[in-house]
Amino acid sequence: MDWSRIAELFRYLQTERLLNTLREWNLGELIANPWFLGCAGALALVAFLLRWRMVLAGILGAVGFAWLTSYTLARGTSLEGGSNEALLVFVGGGVVLVGIVLYLMFIRSD
């Protein structure tokens, strides 16, 4: 076993590096890009037709989380008025998204 490759992988997955990568990607532009949405939709359709539940759950989870994050960041996250509609959408959408992913991965049988 080559431990240097594993150590290199963990150096690449440092929190600061991942946060910088997420900032560079700009989720608002990514989720509105028709090429991204088309590729994600095509992959989801192929995964659905071939009954690859894990792949379908991964695609739905990733695209759904990207949309929820983009929506929330665009609306703002301040709690000055006591509540924030965008945060409620983020929490509610997150619960629905996690429910769908758990259903596809563990509950649904072919």
XYZ file of N, CA and C in Angstrom:
330
model
N 0.847 -1.177 0.000
C 0.000 0.000 0.000
C 0.893 1.241 0.000
N 0.564 2.170 -0.874
C 1.353 3.388 -1.013
C 0.748 4.487 -0.132
N 1.319 4.697 1.046
C 0.792 5.657 2.010
C 1.003 7.099 1.566
N 1.964 7.337 0.702
C 2.210 8.713 0.265
C 1.048 9.240 -0.584
N 0.416 8.368 -1.355
C -0.731 8.790 -2.160
C -1.929 9.128 -1.273
N -2.116 8.337 -0.223
C -3.210 8.613 0.703
C -2.962 9.937 1.437
N -1.726 10.161 1.848
C -1.380 11.417 2.519
C -1.583 12.600 1.574
N -1.247 12.431 0.305
C -1.438 13.497 -0.685
C -2.929 13.795 -0.872
N -3.761 12.747 -0.865
C -5.206 12.939 -0.987
C -5.731 13.756 0.189
N -5.301 13.432 1.400
C -5.767 14.185 2.567
C -5.243 15.613 2.563
N -4.065 15.846 2.026
C -3.579 17.225 1.905
C -4.436 18.006 0.920
N -4.908 17.331 -0.131
C -5.758 17.992 -1.121
C -7.136 18.316 -0.534
N -7.627 17.510 0.399
C -8.959 17.688 0.962
C -8.970 18.568 2.211
N -8.026 19.467 2.339
C -8.026 20.391 3.470
C -9.232 21.324 3.356
N -9.769 21.699 4.497
C -10.989 22.503 4.537
C -10.830 23.825 3.795
N -9.730 24.505 4.018
C -9.522 25.807 3.376
C -9.465 25.670 1.851
N -8.843 24.627 1.375
C -8.758 24.401 -0.074
C -10.140 24.110 -0.648
N -10.937 23.300 0.044
C -12.287 23.006 -0.433
C -13.164 24.253 -0.446
N -13.065 25.081 0.590
C -13.852 26.318 0.621
C -13.449 27.263 -0.501
N -12.172 27.365 -0.784
C -11.721 28.202 -1.900
C -12.259 27.681 -3.227
N -12.277 26.377 -3.392
C -12.803 25.786 -4.626
C -14.288 26.091 -4.771
N -15.059 25.973 -3.681
C -16.484 26.285 -3.743
C -16.729 27.758 -4.058
N -15.900 28.635 -3.531
C -16.042 30.067 -3.843
C -15.757 30.336 -5.321
N -14.775 29.646 -5.882
C -14.419 29.851 -7.292
C -15.510 29.336 -8.222
N -16.206 28.276 -7.842
C -17.223 27.689 -8.710
C -18.437 28.587 -8.882
N -18.783 29.388 -7.892
C -19.944 30.278 -7.940
C -21.212 29.486 -8.297
N -21.831 28.904 -7.286
C -22.972 28.021 -7.478
C -24.141 28.686 -8.197
N -24.302 29.988 -8.025
C -25.401 30.680 -8.697
C -25.289 30.600 -10.206
N -24.085 30.723 -10.720
C -23.890 30.613 -12.167
C -23.966 29.162 -12.623
N -23.461 28.249 -11.800
C -23.450 26.837 -12.176
C -24.868 26.288 -12.285
N -25.725 26.597 -11.320
C -27.069 26.035 -11.323
C -27.944 26.662 -12.409
N -27.574 27.831 -12.919
C -28.326 28.477 -13.998
C -27.767 28.141 -15.382
N -26.643 27.424 -15.432
C -26.009 27.077 -16.695
C -26.812 25.961 -17.379
N -27.314 26.192 -18.609
C -28.117 25.165 -19.275
C -27.329 23.895 -19.590
N -26.027 24.021 -19.826
C -25.223 22.825 -20.086
C -25.135 21.946 -18.844
N -24.947 22.555 -17.687
C -24.900 21.802 -16.439
C -26.231 21.116 -16.175
N -27.317 21.872 -16.313
C -28.643 21.303 -16.071
C -28.979 20.206 -17.074
N -28.606 20.402 -18.333
C -28.858 19.385 -19.354
C -28.081 18.105 -19.098
N -26.814 18.245 -18.747
C -25.988 17.063 -18.448
C -26.491 16.346 -17.201
N -26.842 17.105 -16.174
C -27.364 16.493 -14.951
C -28.693 15.791 -15.226
N -29.555 16.409 -16.019
C -30.833 15.787 -16.365
C -30.650 14.525 -17.196
N -29.737 14.567 -18.162
C -29.478 13.389 -18.989
C -28.901 12.246 -18.156
N -27.955 12.573 -17.275
C -27.391 11.541 -16.406
C -28.441 10.977 -15.461
N -29.310 11.834 -14.939
C -30.376 11.368 -14.049
C -31.352 10.466 -14.802
N -31.673 10.814 -16.036
C -32.570 9.993 -16.846
C -31.957 8.625 -17.133
N -30.676 8.608 -17.495
C -29.983 7.333 -17.742
C -29.949 6.495 -16.469
N -29.640 7.129 -15.342
C -29.599 6.400 -14.076
C -30.986 5.862 -13.712
N -32.033 6.623 -13.991
C -33.392 6.170 -13.699
C -33.778 4.988 -14.586
N -33.482 5.094 -15.872
C -33.841 4.025 -16.801
C -33.064 2.738 -16.544
N -31.813 2.867 -16.149
C -30.996 1.687 -15.871
C -31.100 1.221 -14.426
N -31.940 1.901 -13.649
C -32.196 1.567 -12.241
C -30.934 1.599 -11.392
N -30.130 2.633 -11.606
C -28.951 2.874 -10.782
C -29.375 3.848 -9.686
N -29.955 3.313 -8.629
C -30.514 4.163 -7.586
C -29.463 5.013 -6.895
N -28.292 4.455 -6.629
C -27.249 5.202 -5.926
C -26.775 6.398 -6.769
N -26.606 6.185 -8.059
C -26.172 7.274 -8.947
C -27.260 8.335 -9.034
N -28.504 7.903 -9.166
C -29.621 8.842 -9.226
C -29.728 9.645 -7.935
N -29.563 8.985 -6.797
C -29.610 9.687 -5.514
C -28.474 10.692 -5.401
N -27.293 10.325 -5.873
C -26.152 11.244 -5.843
C -26.369 12.469 -6.716
N -26.901 12.251 -7.914
C -27.162 13.369 -8.827
C -28.232 14.294 -8.253
N -29.337 13.716 -7.786
C -30.408 14.533 -7.218
C -29.936 15.274 -5.977
N -29.149 14.614 -5.153
C -28.639 15.252 -3.949
C -27.701 16.403 -4.257
N -26.789 16.198 -5.196
C -25.812 17.240 -5.538
C -26.479 18.444 -6.203
N -27.336 18.199 -7.180
C -28.002 19.303 -7.880
C -28.988 20.009 -6.953
N -29.704 19.244 -6.148
C -30.638 19.848 -5.204
C -29.932 20.701 -4.167
N -28.821 20.205 -3.630
C -28.066 20.983 -2.655
C -27.477 22.242 -3.289
N -26.988 22.138 -4.529
C -26.452 23.314 -5.221
C -27.548 24.354 -5.428
N -28.755 23.921 -5.807
C -29.847 24.873 -5.993
C -30.251 25.516 -4.673
N -30.385 24.696 -3.621
C -30.768 25.244 -2.315
C -29.741 26.247 -1.807
N -28.468 25.930 -1.949
C -27.424 26.844 -1.506
C -27.447 28.132 -2.317
N -27.583 28.016 -3.633
C -27.640 29.188 -4.492
C -28.838 30.062 -4.155
N -29.990 29.455 -3.950
C -31.212 30.197 -3.611
C -31.048 30.936 -2.290
N -30.520 30.247 -1.297
C -30.370 30.848 0.027
C -29.371 31.982 0.009
N -28.243 31.798 -0.652
C -27.227 32.854 -0.693
C -27.699 34.059 -1.492
N -28.522 33.845 -2.511
C -29.030 34.962 -3.306
C -30.038 35.802 -2.524
N -30.804 35.169 -1.648
C -31.821 35.877 -0.873
C -31.260 36.504 0.399
N -30.122 36.040 0.864
C -29.536 36.564 2.097
C -29.889 35.687 3.286
N -29.041 35.743 4.287
C -29.241 34.866 5.441
C -29.315 35.627 6.758
N -29.698 36.886 6.726
C -29.769 37.639 7.976
C -31.048 37.283 8.726
N -30.983 37.345 10.043
C -32.128 37.042 10.893
C -32.594 38.271 11.658
N -32.471 39.437 11.057
C -32.819 40.675 11.744
C -34.300 40.776 12.065
N -35.166 40.283 11.228
C -36.602 40.377 11.458
C -37.152 39.236 12.302
N -36.321 38.396 12.841
C -36.771 37.274 13.652
C -36.827 35.972 12.884
N -37.101 36.038 11.598
C -37.095 34.837 10.762
C -36.690 35.245 9.349
N -36.391 34.266 8.556
C -35.964 34.516 7.190
C -36.574 33.436 6.303
N -37.326 33.857 5.302
C -37.990 32.911 4.415
C -36.993 32.037 3.662
N -35.860 32.613 3.258
C -34.862 31.842 2.512
C -34.283 30.719 3.366
N -34.055 30.983 4.638
C -33.529 29.930 5.504
C -34.564 28.844 5.758
N -35.847 29.246 5.845
C -36.896 28.246 5.998
C -36.993 27.355 4.760
N -36.842 27.946 3.571
C -36.827 27.163 2.333
C -35.619 26.232 2.320
N -34.460 26.719 2.791
C -33.258 25.898 2.825
C -33.441 24.699 3.757
N -33.979 24.945 4.941
C -34.173 23.853 5.898
C -35.241 22.884 5.396
N -36.374 23.400 4.946
C -37.436 22.535 4.442
C -37.012 21.762 3.203
N -36.366 22.451 2.274
C -35.869 21.775 1.078
C -34.812 20.741 1.406
N -33.973 21.043 2.392
C -32.958 20.081 2.817
C -33.567 18.825 3.400
N -34.629 18.996 4.188
C -35.317 17.834 4.760
C -35.943 16.993 3.653
N -36.593 17.638 2.698
C -37.199 16.910 1.572
C -36.117 16.216 0.749
N -35.037 16.910 0.480
C -33.947 16.347 -0.312
C -33.322 15.133 0.377
N -33.065 15.246 1.669
C -32.499 14.115 2.422
C -33.491 12.955 2.436
N -34.780 13.255 2.567
C -35.793 12.199 2.531
C -35.809 11.453 1.207
N -35.714 12.186 0.097
C -35.702 11.554 -1.225
C -34.458 10.701 -1.406
N -33.306 11.234 -1.001
C -32.058 10.471 -1.146
C -32.095 9.214 -0.284
N -32.559 9.319 0.957
C -32.662 8.137 1.821
C -33.646 7.121 1.257
N -34.743 7.600 0.717
C -35.708 6.693 0.099
C -35.085 5.939 -1.068
N -34.405 6.651 -1.945
C -33.796 5.999 -3.108
C -32.684 5.029 -2.716
N -31.929 5.362 -1.673
C -30.781 4.537 -1.321
C -31.155 3.336 -0.458
N -32.102 3.488 0.459
C -32.306 2.432 1.435
C -33.700 1.802 1.430
N -34.726 2.557 1.116
C -36.074 2.061 1.296
C -36.617 1.403 0.028
N -36.428 2.060 -1.082
C -37.004 1.571 -2.337
C -36.325 0.293 -2.786
N -37.137 -0.676 -3.163
C -36.591 -1.914 -3.709
C -37.063 -2.067 -5.156
N -36.263 -2.728 -5.938
C -36.596 -2.876 -7.368
C -37.624 -3.920 -7.573
